[in-house]
Amino acid sequence: MHFNLAGFLFISAALAAPFAIGAHHPAKTVNMKPTMALNETTLGHAVVSNHCQLPLYLWSVGENISPQNVVQPGQNYSEVFRHDPKTGGVAIKITTVMDGLYTSAPQTVFAYNLVDNVVWYDLSDVFGDPFMGEFVSLLPSEPAIRWKEGVPPSGSQVRISEAMVDLVLTAC
Ligand SMILES: *[C@@H]1O[C@H](CO)[C@@H](O)[C@H](O)[C@H]1NC(C)=O
Ligand SMILES: *[C@@H]1O[C@H](CO)[C@@H](O)[C@H](O)[C@H]1NC(C)=O
């Protein structure tokens, strides 16, 4: 399978413009056509890999909020990239606290937007930093997303990747 590099570079240039995951559909402005039809078999996954000593609690949020997923130490959460019909983007919200989504506990948010054959994604924290003092990475990413102390650096964390490639968030 070929990744459309020209399309990628064109999109990268467009990224200089303001971009909010879920709010806009950047492909509309650059009029990128899909070069192949990706399906459940060929699409990659959003993976959350729990290397911490404690369970993680996670919700996949688009138009609807998934039930709480409990990710035990050493286990993974995984979903095939999807395009939400209403919001476009999907936010995987992670806390170290049971029911944390509903109590505004510190959350790490892995947001992605599947657009044709690429995924735009970023990583951010809200209501505090659930992994403060721990290592957090979201790979592959260029430049690499690695939070050595579990705290996001300032500046944009938005990245782009081929949609057939798994993106793995590793906590601790
Ligand atoms: C998914 O796409 C691949 C590659 O184009 C194709 O070989 C496969 O049959 C497709 N699977 C489904 C379930 O449509
Ligand atoms: C979790 O995901 C990572 C990255 O894909 C993989 O290397 C590891 O084997 C997975 N672990 C489990 C328990 O499935």
Short mmCIF file of C-alpha atoms and ligand atoms in Angstrom, two decimals:
data_model
loop_
_atom_site.label_atom_id
_atom_site.label_comp_id
_atom_site.label_asym_id
_atom_site.label_seq_id
_atom_site.Cartn_x
_atom_site.Cartn_y
_atom_site.Cartn_z
CA MET A 1 0.00 0.00 0.00
CA HIS A 2 1.24 3.47 -0.78
CA PHE A 3 0.92 6.46 1.42
CA ASN A 4 0.27 9.62 -0.51
CA LEU A 5 3.30 11.66 0.53
CA ALA A 6 2.39 14.63 -1.65
CA GLY A 7 -0.98 14.75 0.06
CA PHE A 8 0.72 14.47 3.43
CA LEU A 9 3.02 17.43 2.73
CA PHE A 10 0.14 19.48 1.43
CA ILE A 11 -1.82 18.76 4.61
CA SER A 12 1.23 19.53 6.75
CA ALA A 13 1.47 22.96 5.17
CA ALA A 14 -2.22 23.50 5.86
CA LEU A 15 -1.58 22.62 9.49
CA ALA A 16 0.05 26.02 9.92
CA ALA A 17 -3.51 27.33 9.94
CA PRO A 18 -5.43 27.08 13.22
CA PHE A 19 -6.70 23.58 13.74
CA ALA A 20 -8.94 22.10 16.38
CA ILE A 21 -9.54 18.38 16.53
CA GLY A 22 -13.22 17.65 16.21
CA ALA A 23 -14.15 21.21 15.35
CA HIS A 24 -12.96 21.35 11.77
CA HIS A 25 -12.42 18.99 8.95
CA PRO A 26 -9.08 20.10 7.52
CA ALA A 27 -9.38 17.88 4.45
CA LYS A 28 -12.29 20.03 3.32
CA THR A 29 -10.01 23.02 2.94
CA VAL A 30 -7.30 21.11 1.07
CA ASN A 31 -9.77 18.93 -0.83
CA MET A 32 -7.78 15.76 -0.34
CA LYS A 33 -9.23 12.70 -2.03
CA PRO A 34 -8.79 9.31 -0.45
CA THR A 35 -6.22 7.30 -2.38
CA MET A 36 -7.53 4.00 -1.04
CA ALA A 37 -10.52 2.66 0.78
CA LEU A 38 -9.60 1.80 4.35
CA ASN A 39 -11.85 -0.51 6.28
CA GLU A 40 -11.92 -2.22 9.69
CA THR A 41 -9.29 -4.68 8.49
CA THR A 42 -6.85 -2.14 7.12
CA LEU A 43 -7.38 0.66 9.64
CA GLY A 44 -5.00 0.99 12.57
CA HIS A 45 -5.92 1.21 16.23
CA ALA A 46 -5.82 3.74 19.00
CA VAL A 47 -4.13 1.81 21.81
CA VAL A 48 -3.69 2.70 25.47
CA SER A 49 -1.09 0.53 27.13
CA ASN A 50 -1.17 0.53 30.91
CA HIS A 51 2.32 0.06 32.35
CA CYS A 52 1.27 1.62 35.66
CA GLN A 53 0.79 -0.34 38.89
CA LEU A 54 -2.85 0.67 39.16
CA PRO A 55 -5.86 0.33 36.88
CA LEU A 56 -6.77 3.08 34.44
CA TYR A 57 -10.32 4.16 33.69
CA LEU A 58 -11.06 5.19 30.17
CA TRP A 59 -13.92 6.45 28.04
CA SER A 60 -14.07 6.79 24.28
CA VAL A 61 -16.03 9.93 23.58
CA GLY A 62 -17.52 11.09 20.31
CA GLU A 63 -21.18 11.91 19.89
CA ASN A 64 -21.75 9.27 22.55
CA ILE A 65 -19.76 8.34 25.63
CA SER A 66 -18.68 4.72 25.88
CA PRO A 67 -19.16 2.80 29.11
CA GLN A 68 -16.20 3.00 31.49
CA ASN A 69 -13.36 0.71 30.40
CA VAL A 70 -11.10 -0.55 33.16
CA VAL A 71 -7.55 -1.20 31.91
CA GLN A 72 -5.68 -3.36 34.40
CA PRO A 73 -1.90 -3.04 34.87
CA GLY A 74 -0.12 -4.72 31.96
CA GLN A 75 -3.27 -4.62 29.81
CA ASN A 76 -4.23 -2.59 26.75
CA TYR A 77 -7.30 -0.78 25.57
CA SER A 78 -7.63 -0.79 21.80
CA GLU A 79 -10.15 0.55 19.31
CA VAL A 80 -10.12 0.64 15.53
CA PHE A 81 -9.87 4.26 14.34
CA ARG A 82 -13.33 5.57 13.66
CA HIS A 83 -14.84 8.75 12.36
CA ASP A 84 -17.62 9.97 14.59
CA PRO A 85 -20.64 10.83 12.46
CA LYS A 86 -21.49 13.90 14.52
CA THR A 87 -18.32 15.27 16.12
CA GLY A 88 -15.84 13.89 13.57
CA GLY A 89 -13.17 13.52 16.21
CA VAL A 90 -12.93 11.02 19.03
CA ALA A 91 -11.47 11.72 22.45
CA ILE A 92 -10.13 8.88 24.59
CA LYS A 93 -10.29 10.24 28.12
CA ILE A 94 -8.17 8.53 30.74
CA THR A 95 -8.19 8.89 34.50
CA THR A 96 -6.62 7.01 37.37
CA VAL A 97 -9.86 7.35 39.31
CA MET A 98 -12.97 5.22 38.96
CA ASP A 99 -15.84 7.28 37.46
CA GLY A 100 -13.26 10.07 37.02
CA LEU A 101 -14.92 11.35 33.86
CA TYR A 102 -17.94 12.30 35.92
CA THR A 103 -16.07 13.82 38.84
CA SER A 104 -13.73 16.04 36.76
CA ALA A 105 -10.73 14.05 37.95
CA PRO A 106 -7.43 14.86 36.21
CA GLN A 107 -7.62 13.44 32.69
CA THR A 108 -5.21 12.73 29.89
CA VAL A 109 -7.00 13.08 26.58
CA PHE A 110 -5.87 11.26 23.45
CA ALA A 111 -7.90 12.96 20.73
CA TYR A 112 -7.89 11.85 17.13
CA ASN A 113 -9.67 12.66 13.93
CA LEU A 114 -9.73 10.10 11.13
CA VAL A 115 -9.81 11.96 7.82
CA ASP A 116 -9.63 9.81 4.70
CA ASN A 117 -6.40 7.82 5.02
CA VAL A 118 -4.72 9.83 7.75
CA VAL A 119 -5.26 10.42 11.44
CA TRP A 120 -4.72 13.77 13.11
CA TYR A 121 -4.09 13.40 16.81
CA ASP A 122 -2.93 15.10 19.92
CA LEU A 123 -2.45 14.54 23.61
CA SER A 124 -3.42 16.93 26.36
CA ASP A 125 -4.43 17.08 30.00
CA VAL A 126 -7.48 18.66 31.63
CA PHE A 127 -8.35 19.19 35.30
CA GLY A 128 -4.75 18.38 36.25
CA ASP A 129 -2.17 15.78 35.27
CA PRO A 130 -3.12 12.20 36.17
CA PHE A 131 0.36 10.89 35.34
CA MET A 132 2.43 13.60 36.98
CA GLY A 133 5.85 12.17 37.83
CA GLU A 134 5.35 9.22 35.47
CA PHE A 135 6.37 8.73 31.87
CA VAL A 136 3.77 9.15 29.11
CA SER A 137 4.34 8.68 25.40
CA LEU A 138 2.20 8.59 22.28
CA LEU A 139 4.04 6.92 19.42
CA PRO A 140 4.75 6.96 16.59
CA SER A 141 4.76 10.74 16.43
CA GLU A 142 6.99 13.30 14.79
CA PRO A 143 8.19 15.18 16.71
CA ALA A 144 7.86 12.46 19.34
CA ILE A 145 5.29 12.93 22.10
CA ARG A 146 7.14 11.94 25.27
CA TRP A 147 6.23 13.48 28.59
CA LYS A 148 9.11 12.61 30.89
CA GLU A 149 7.32 13.86 33.99
CA GLY A 150 3.79 13.13 32.80
CA VAL A 151 3.09 16.80 32.17
CA PRO A 152 2.39 18.21 28.69
CA PRO A 153 4.88 20.72 27.30
CA SER A 154 3.52 24.04 26.08
CA GLY A 155 2.70 24.39 22.41
CA SER A 156 0.75 22.30 19.97
CA GLN A 157 0.84 18.55 20.28
CA VAL A 158 -1.05 17.94 17.03
CA ARG A 159 0.48 15.27 14.83
CA ILE A 160 -0.54 13.36 11.72
CA SER A 161 -0.04 9.71 10.84
CA GLU A 162 -1.18 7.15 8.30
CA ALA A 163 -4.50 5.66 9.31
CA MET A 164 -3.30 2.07 8.94
CA VAL A 165 -0.64 2.58 11.62
CA ASP A 166 -1.50 1.89 15.28
CA LEU A 167 -0.95 4.79 17.66
CA VAL A 168 0.11 3.63 21.11
CA LEU A 169 -0.24 5.72 24.22
CA THR A 170 1.94 4.23 26.95
CA ALA A 171 1.29 5.29 30.53
CA CYS A 172 4.06 4.85 33.13
C1 LIG B 1 -10.59 -4.18 3.33
O1 LIG B 1 -9.67 -3.61 2.41
C2 LIG B 1 -8.73 -4.55 1.93
C3 LIG B 1 -7.72 -3.78 1.07
O2 LIG B 1 -8.36 -2.91 0.17
C4 LIG B 1 -9.47 -5.65 1.14
O3 LIG B 1 -8.55 -6.60 0.66
C5 LIG B 1 -10.46 -6.33 2.07
O4 LIG B 1 -11.22 -7.26 1.35
C6 LIG B 1 -11.39 -5.29 2.71
N1 LIG B 1 -12.21 -5.95 3.72
C7 LIG B 1 -13.51 -5.71 3.88
C8 LIG B 1 -14.17 -6.42 4.99
O5 LIG B 1 -14.13 -4.92 3.14
C1 LIG B 2 -0.21 -3.75 24.23
O1 LIG B 2 0.11 -3.00 23.06
C2 LIG B 2 1.50 -2.97 22.76
C3 LIG B 2 1.68 -2.05 21.57
O2 LIG B 2 0.86 -2.43 20.50
C4 LIG B 2 1.97 -4.39 22.47
O3 LIG B 2 3.35 -4.38 22.20
C5 LIG B 2 1.68 -5.26 23.68
O4 LIG B 2 2.02 -6.59 23.36
C6 LIG B 2 0.21 -5.18 24.07
N1 LIG B 2 0.00 -5.89 25.31
C7 LIG B 2 -1.04 -6.71 25.50
C8 LIG B 2 -1.14 -7.33 26.86
O5 LIG B 2 -1.87 -6.96 24.62
#
